[in-house]
Amino acid sequence: MNQSLPDMWNQQFINDPYPAYRQLLAIEGAIHTEGVWMLCHHADVQAALRHPGLGTTQLDVDAALVAQYGLEPIVNARRHMMLFTNPPDHTRLRGLVSRAFTPRAVDRMRTAIEHLVLQLLDELDDGHIDLISRFAYPLPVTVIATMLGIPHDDLELFRRWSQPIAAFIAGSTETEADVWLRASDAAREMAGYFIVEARRRRAAPGDDLLTALAQAEDGGDRLSADELVANAILLLVAGHETTTNLIGNGMLSLLRHPQQLALLQQDPTLLGNAVEELLRYDSPVQYTERIALQDTTIGTAMIAEGETVQLFIGAANRDPQRYPDPDILDVQRADVRHLAFAHGAHFCLGAPLARLEARIAIGALLERAPRLALTDEPLVWRPNFALRGLVRLPLVIGRGG
């Protein structure tokens, strides 16, 4: 059956995609239209994410356009990011980077994250604040920048660079040419920065992730210069975008569900499960794509080689066939396993870090500033249908006592 695609470029969809998801989930099986498959049900999306017959998509851009508009920096960076590679390249790249993100390695960051969270909270005055710019953004970007060995004074540079690159990687609703041009300018500057820094790390190694990337070797295999730059960019951008949105979306959801927030305040042991439920309920990552490397069957979808497969992670996480009462936020939900960090070979490398940051951040925020409230200011969502996050989260903050 051919069905119309939802208009993902529409601001109404960006503001609240869940009514459209409910309509899609009411349709049995996969949806096929004009060489594109839409998978929305949890079982289908999960199966597609782990199926070796479906691979990540490479950007198809006319070479003349790349040359005309100077898009080489961002196109080249994307080509070498492990997020957009398939085995065996993906396996090799992930293996060279993954050691820094094991649960044990991440747990060593716990004390530093706790100190940073308390420092950021101490800097918040009672009254009106923007939780994104004052807390949800500076926490993860400082953590991943510290891991990479980037000086604190350079963080504002990376804020300026990372937003257009994230929009390019994930799909922005803004004019495509504008997004590409801004992303390419940012990638050019960012690449120059990392090339210089990697050269310094080889000459004078430090105890940081960029040194590890510069020296990474597995069976004689090293990262090429292009691979090092591309994946340093990816780690910095992905290392804070998802967590910023997790904290922002999560706090918004809790403030809109005061009974659930009260449960967390009364019983902090629920925090780990609550973070998983927040990831399910309003996932920071809503959408991804695959391409069929061969003829592949997923559920009712008989996908021909070369066809595009759209995976609606946000819909899968609200599938009533998988979750009882999926549109209800329940921090005590049993079996809250979700697809917010994807699944299979491309399961999010930074998931342990994002979970740790969110648990510490949300827990400390509820403890140190128990009187939080939304303001009447309208919420503005970033113009991106794949990465769901707020531009600002205006709150009124009050301390205990």
XYZ file of C-alpha atoms in Angstrom:
401
model
C 0.000 0.000 0.000
C 1.360 3.415 -0.925
C 1.036 6.040 1.796
C 1.995 9.697 1.983
C 5.115 10.551 3.916
C 4.742 12.913 6.872
C 6.007 16.396 6.151
C 9.150 16.337 8.273
C 10.052 19.820 7.049
C 6.927 21.294 8.614
C 7.311 23.270 11.844
C 4.202 21.613 13.262
C 5.914 18.223 12.915
C 9.129 19.592 14.453
C 7.182 20.961 17.431
C 5.330 17.706 18.073
C 5.929 14.688 15.806
C 3.921 12.278 17.948
C 0.446 12.787 16.411
C 1.957 11.931 13.010
C 3.686 8.914 14.538
C 0.382 7.661 15.952
C -1.123 7.794 12.463
C 1.824 5.890 11.009
C 1.765 3.292 13.791
C -1.922 2.639 13.078
C -0.880 1.278 9.675
C 0.034 -2.398 9.683
C 3.545 -3.185 8.532
C 5.920 -1.069 6.485
C 4.986 1.792 4.173
C 6.378 1.963 0.640
C 6.321 4.970 -1.632
C 8.485 5.921 -4.620
C 11.441 3.675 -3.830
C 11.470 4.608 -0.149
C 10.467 2.359 2.742
C 9.229 3.830 6.017
C 9.634 1.622 9.085
C 7.905 2.850 12.235
C 7.094 -0.221 14.319
C 9.578 -1.168 17.029
C 10.189 -4.711 15.801
C 10.850 -3.528 12.239
C 13.122 -0.627 13.211
C 15.122 -2.818 15.587
C 15.492 -5.535 12.947
C 16.574 -2.991 10.330
C 19.188 -1.433 12.610
C 20.909 -4.772 13.104
C 20.439 -6.249 9.610
C 23.730 -6.610 7.677
C 21.863 -6.168 4.402
C 21.140 -2.537 5.268
C 23.999 -0.057 5.410
C 24.509 3.591 6.193
C 24.018 6.025 3.355
C 26.731 8.053 1.693
C 25.985 11.576 0.564
C 25.178 11.753 -3.146
C 26.285 15.220 -4.214
C 27.141 16.263 -7.731
C 30.911 16.832 -7.976
C 30.368 20.079 -9.881
C 28.209 21.454 -7.058
C 30.821 20.435 -4.504
C 33.504 22.327 -6.412
C 31.289 25.321 -7.220
C 30.213 25.955 -3.637
C 33.367 24.787 -1.868
C 31.671 21.894 -0.083
C 34.731 19.614 -0.066
C 35.455 20.008 3.682
C 32.060 18.811 4.920
C 31.548 16.186 2.203
C 35.016 14.749 2.869
C 34.485 14.796 6.633
C 31.157 12.999 6.365
C 32.652 10.372 4.054
C 35.200 9.391 6.721
C 32.961 9.527 9.807
C 32.349 6.070 11.253
C 28.666 6.982 11.545
C 28.453 6.814 7.745
C 30.707 3.845 7.033
C 29.903 0.154 6.733
C 31.990 -2.916 7.593
C 34.877 -3.489 7.300
C 35.780 0.239 7.532
C 33.233 0.854 10.281
C 34.516 -2.084 12.327
C 38.092 -0.818 12.058
C 37.265 2.808 12.895
C 35.005 1.913 15.803
C 37.619 -0.441 17.208
C 40.255 2.301 17.193
C 37.991 4.767 19.019
C 35.838 2.609 21.295
C 38.361 2.051 24.103
C 37.710 5.542 25.461
C 33.982 4.842 25.813
C 33.799 1.519 27.624
C 31.631 1.596 30.780
C 34.775 1.290 32.918
C 36.532 4.152 31.107
C 33.429 6.336 31.351
C 32.969 5.607 35.050
C 36.392 7.129 35.662
C 34.818 10.427 34.542
C 32.148 10.284 37.263
C 33.870 12.507 39.837
C 34.803 15.149 37.256
C 31.221 15.195 35.936
C 29.798 15.513 39.454
C 32.091 18.455 40.193
C 31.194 20.175 36.913
C 27.455 19.699 37.527
C 27.713 21.265 40.990
C 29.789 24.135 39.606
C 27.178 24.857 36.921
C 24.356 24.685 39.467
C 26.214 27.043 41.810
C 26.382 29.569 38.979
C 22.587 29.573 38.517
C 20.771 32.393 40.266
C 17.226 32.025 41.524
C 14.733 33.422 39.055
C 14.464 33.087 35.284
C 17.081 31.005 33.485
C 17.555 29.205 30.178
C 18.414 25.645 31.155
C 19.910 24.845 27.739
C 22.530 27.591 27.566
C 23.302 27.599 31.299
C 23.345 23.864 32.050
C 22.269 21.298 29.451
C 24.765 22.513 26.822
C 27.880 23.468 28.844
C 27.911 20.187 30.771
C 28.347 17.674 27.907
C 30.390 19.957 25.666
C 32.855 20.582 28.497
C 33.047 16.859 29.266
C 33.735 15.733 25.687
C 36.099 18.662 25.069
C 38.027 17.724 28.210
C 38.200 14.115 27.034
C 39.598 15.300 23.700
C 42.033 17.651 25.419
C 40.532 20.873 24.049
C 41.281 23.990 26.142
C 38.312 25.568 27.898
C 38.992 28.872 26.125
C 38.226 27.210 22.770
C 34.763 25.919 23.733
C 32.906 28.865 22.209
C 34.612 28.151 18.885
C 33.265 24.629 18.964
C 29.767 25.799 19.818
C 29.849 27.970 16.694
C 31.195 25.126 14.563
C 29.173 22.214 15.900
C 25.628 23.476 15.343
C 25.832 23.809 11.520
C 27.670 20.483 11.297
C 24.973 18.766 13.385
C 22.302 20.298 11.144
C 24.109 18.974 8.064
C 24.650 15.483 9.489
C 21.143 14.968 10.812
C 18.897 16.905 8.463
C 17.749 20.469 9.029
C 14.480 22.038 7.915
C 16.384 25.140 6.842
C 17.277 25.779 3.194
C 19.615 22.984 2.133
C 22.198 25.203 0.415
C 22.478 27.446 3.479
C 22.989 24.444 5.770
C 25.664 22.936 3.525
C 27.583 26.180 3.132
C 27.621 26.905 6.868
C 28.572 23.300 7.633
C 31.390 23.325 5.091
C 32.820 26.561 6.481
C 32.657 25.094 9.993
C 34.233 21.806 8.896
C 37.081 23.648 7.158
C 37.909 25.612 10.315
C 37.441 22.616 12.579
C 39.645 20.412 10.397
C 42.415 23.001 10.485
C 42.173 23.127 14.268
C 42.352 19.359 14.711
C 45.209 18.918 12.221
C 47.335 21.347 14.240
C 46.316 19.780 17.557
C 46.968 16.221 16.329
C 50.439 17.273 15.184
C 51.105 18.666 18.654
C 49.874 15.457 20.306
C 52.226 13.333 18.222
C 55.140 15.549 19.227
C 54.097 15.830 22.883
C 51.504 13.178 23.795
C 48.941 13.987 26.460
C 46.473 11.938 28.471
C 43.493 12.721 26.245
C 41.338 11.264 23.497
C 42.900 13.301 20.693
C 46.308 11.860 21.600
C 44.735 8.396 21.569
C 43.295 9.050 18.106
C 46.613 10.414 16.827
C 48.419 7.336 18.134
C 45.633 4.801 17.578
C 46.937 1.572 16.145
C 45.364 -1.844 15.849
C 47.380 -4.550 14.163
C 49.487 -1.926 12.420
C 46.410 -0.029 11.236
C 46.273 3.690 12.014
C 43.712 6.391 11.390
C 44.493 8.358 8.246
C 44.638 12.149 8.547
C 41.157 12.437 7.005
C 39.779 9.765 9.339
C 41.302 11.381 12.418
C 39.870 14.809 11.596
C 36.441 13.470 10.588
C 36.015 11.352 13.684
C 37.343 14.022 16.038
C 34.647 16.301 14.588
C 32.048 13.539 14.974
C 33.015 12.805 18.578
C 32.830 16.455 19.559
C 29.491 17.099 17.834
C 27.793 13.810 18.721
C 29.397 13.860 22.161
C 27.315 16.805 23.287
C 24.335 17.142 20.922
C 22.519 14.034 22.142
C 23.175 14.667 25.826
C 22.174 18.335 25.633
C 18.876 17.273 24.099
C 18.443 14.393 26.550
C 18.759 16.735 29.535
C 16.596 19.444 27.929
C 13.855 17.142 26.621
C 13.979 15.106 29.815
C 13.513 18.064 32.142
C 10.714 19.423 29.955
C 8.932 16.052 30.121
C 9.295 15.866 33.906
C 8.057 19.422 34.405
C 5.041 18.629 32.244
C 4.385 15.555 34.418
C 4.711 16.834 38.000
C 3.599 13.533 39.555
C 6.491 11.756 37.852
C 8.896 14.496 38.903
C 7.663 14.167 42.500
C 8.263 10.403 42.391
C 11.886 11.039 41.407
C 12.383 13.608 44.129
C 10.932 11.226 46.718
C 12.911 8.205 45.507
C 16.211 9.027 43.738
C 16.857 5.291 43.219
C 14.386 5.557 40.318
C 16.758 7.873 38.455
C 18.457 5.210 36.318
C 15.137 3.836 35.069
C 13.773 7.362 34.698
C 16.570 8.357 32.315
C 15.778 5.324 30.147
C 12.086 6.265 30.137
C 12.937 9.852 29.196
C 15.067 8.535 26.330
C 12.108 6.455 25.154
C 9.429 9.068 25.697
C 11.031 11.970 23.803
C 14.152 10.619 22.173
C 16.978 13.038 21.311
C 17.469 11.005 18.124
C 14.207 10.599 16.224
C 15.244 9.358 12.809
C 17.959 7.731 10.744
C 18.314 6.215 7.285
C 19.723 3.085 5.743
C 20.205 1.904 2.174
C 19.711 -1.663 1.007
C 23.091 -3.175 0.135
C 21.219 -6.209 -1.216
C 17.624 -7.403 -1.513
C 16.429 -7.550 2.092
C 13.217 -8.483 3.896
C 12.231 -6.732 7.132
C 8.791 -7.758 8.372
C 6.380 -7.028 5.514
C 8.943 -4.917 3.653
C 10.589 -6.589 0.650
C 13.341 -4.049 0.089
C 15.155 -4.031 -3.247
C 18.878 -3.361 -3.447
C 19.516 0.371 -3.594
C 16.239 1.432 -2.002
C 16.239 3.891 0.895
C 14.899 2.805 4.278
C 13.690 5.509 6.668
C 13.791 4.443 10.316
C 11.518 6.423 12.628
C 13.139 5.792 16.000
C 10.833 8.263 17.731
C 7.800 6.351 16.478
C 9.285 2.957 17.381
C 9.796 4.170 20.941
C 6.052 4.945 21.126
C 4.850 1.701 19.513
C 1.818 0.307 21.427
C 2.754 -3.183 20.229
C 5.942 -2.873 22.283
C 5.002 -0.583 25.193
C 1.745 -0.494 27.203
C 0.359 3.063 27.192
C 3.319 4.349 25.145
C 2.230 8.000 25.250
C 2.313 8.066 29.054
C 5.521 9.030 30.858
C 6.179 6.451 33.587
C 9.521 6.634 35.396
C 8.711 3.241 36.976
C 8.003 1.565 33.624
C 9.085 -2.068 33.509
C 11.234 -3.239 30.581
C 11.916 0.235 29.247
C 14.506 -0.888 26.687
C 14.389 1.527 23.747
C 16.080 2.414 20.464
C 17.166 5.962 21.315
C 20.818 4.916 21.002
C 20.084 2.793 17.914
C 20.915 -0.920 17.848
C 23.373 -3.326 16.301
C 26.705 -2.339 14.759
C 25.933 1.388 14.965
C 24.742 1.370 18.586
C 25.798 4.736 20.003
C 29.411 4.596 21.141
C 28.789 7.356 23.680
C 25.686 5.809 25.282
C 27.417 5.011 28.617
C 28.697 8.596 28.838
C 25.329 10.158 27.929
C 23.541 8.009 30.500
C 26.020 8.898 33.237
C 25.871 12.621 32.471
C 22.066 12.624 32.406
C 21.701 10.685 35.663
C 24.115 12.980 37.489
C 22.724 16.178 35.938
C 19.017 15.498 36.435
C 19.536 14.044 39.902
C 21.571 17.025 41.089
C 19.180 19.514 39.505
C 16.165 18.014 41.289
C 18.059 17.893 44.589
C 19.693 21.323 44.484
C 16.839 23.229 42.823
C 13.637 21.395 43.767
C 11.366 24.333 42.938
C 11.542 24.396 39.154
C 8.743 25.587 36.888
C 8.159 26.279 33.222
C 7.528 29.874 32.203
C 4.830 31.130 29.828
C 7.432 31.755 27.123
C 6.692 29.705 23.970
C 9.071 26.823 23.374
C 11.114 26.858 20.167
C 12.428 23.566 18.803
C 15.574 23.450 16.712
C 14.796 23.102 12.973
C 15.897 19.482 12.745
C 13.688 16.417 12.397
C 16.367 13.824 13.218
C 17.896 15.415 16.321
C 15.109 16.648 18.583
C 16.056 19.452 20.926
C 15.029 22.850 22.212
C 16.649 26.146 21.274
C 15.927 27.360 24.823
C 14.219 25.937 27.904
C 13.054 28.954 29.940
C 12.507 28.049 33.599
C 11.928 29.695 36.918
C 14.348 28.195 39.405
C 14.059 28.157 43.186
C 16.314 26.578 45.791
C 15.270 24.461 48.720
C 14.871 25.822 52.213
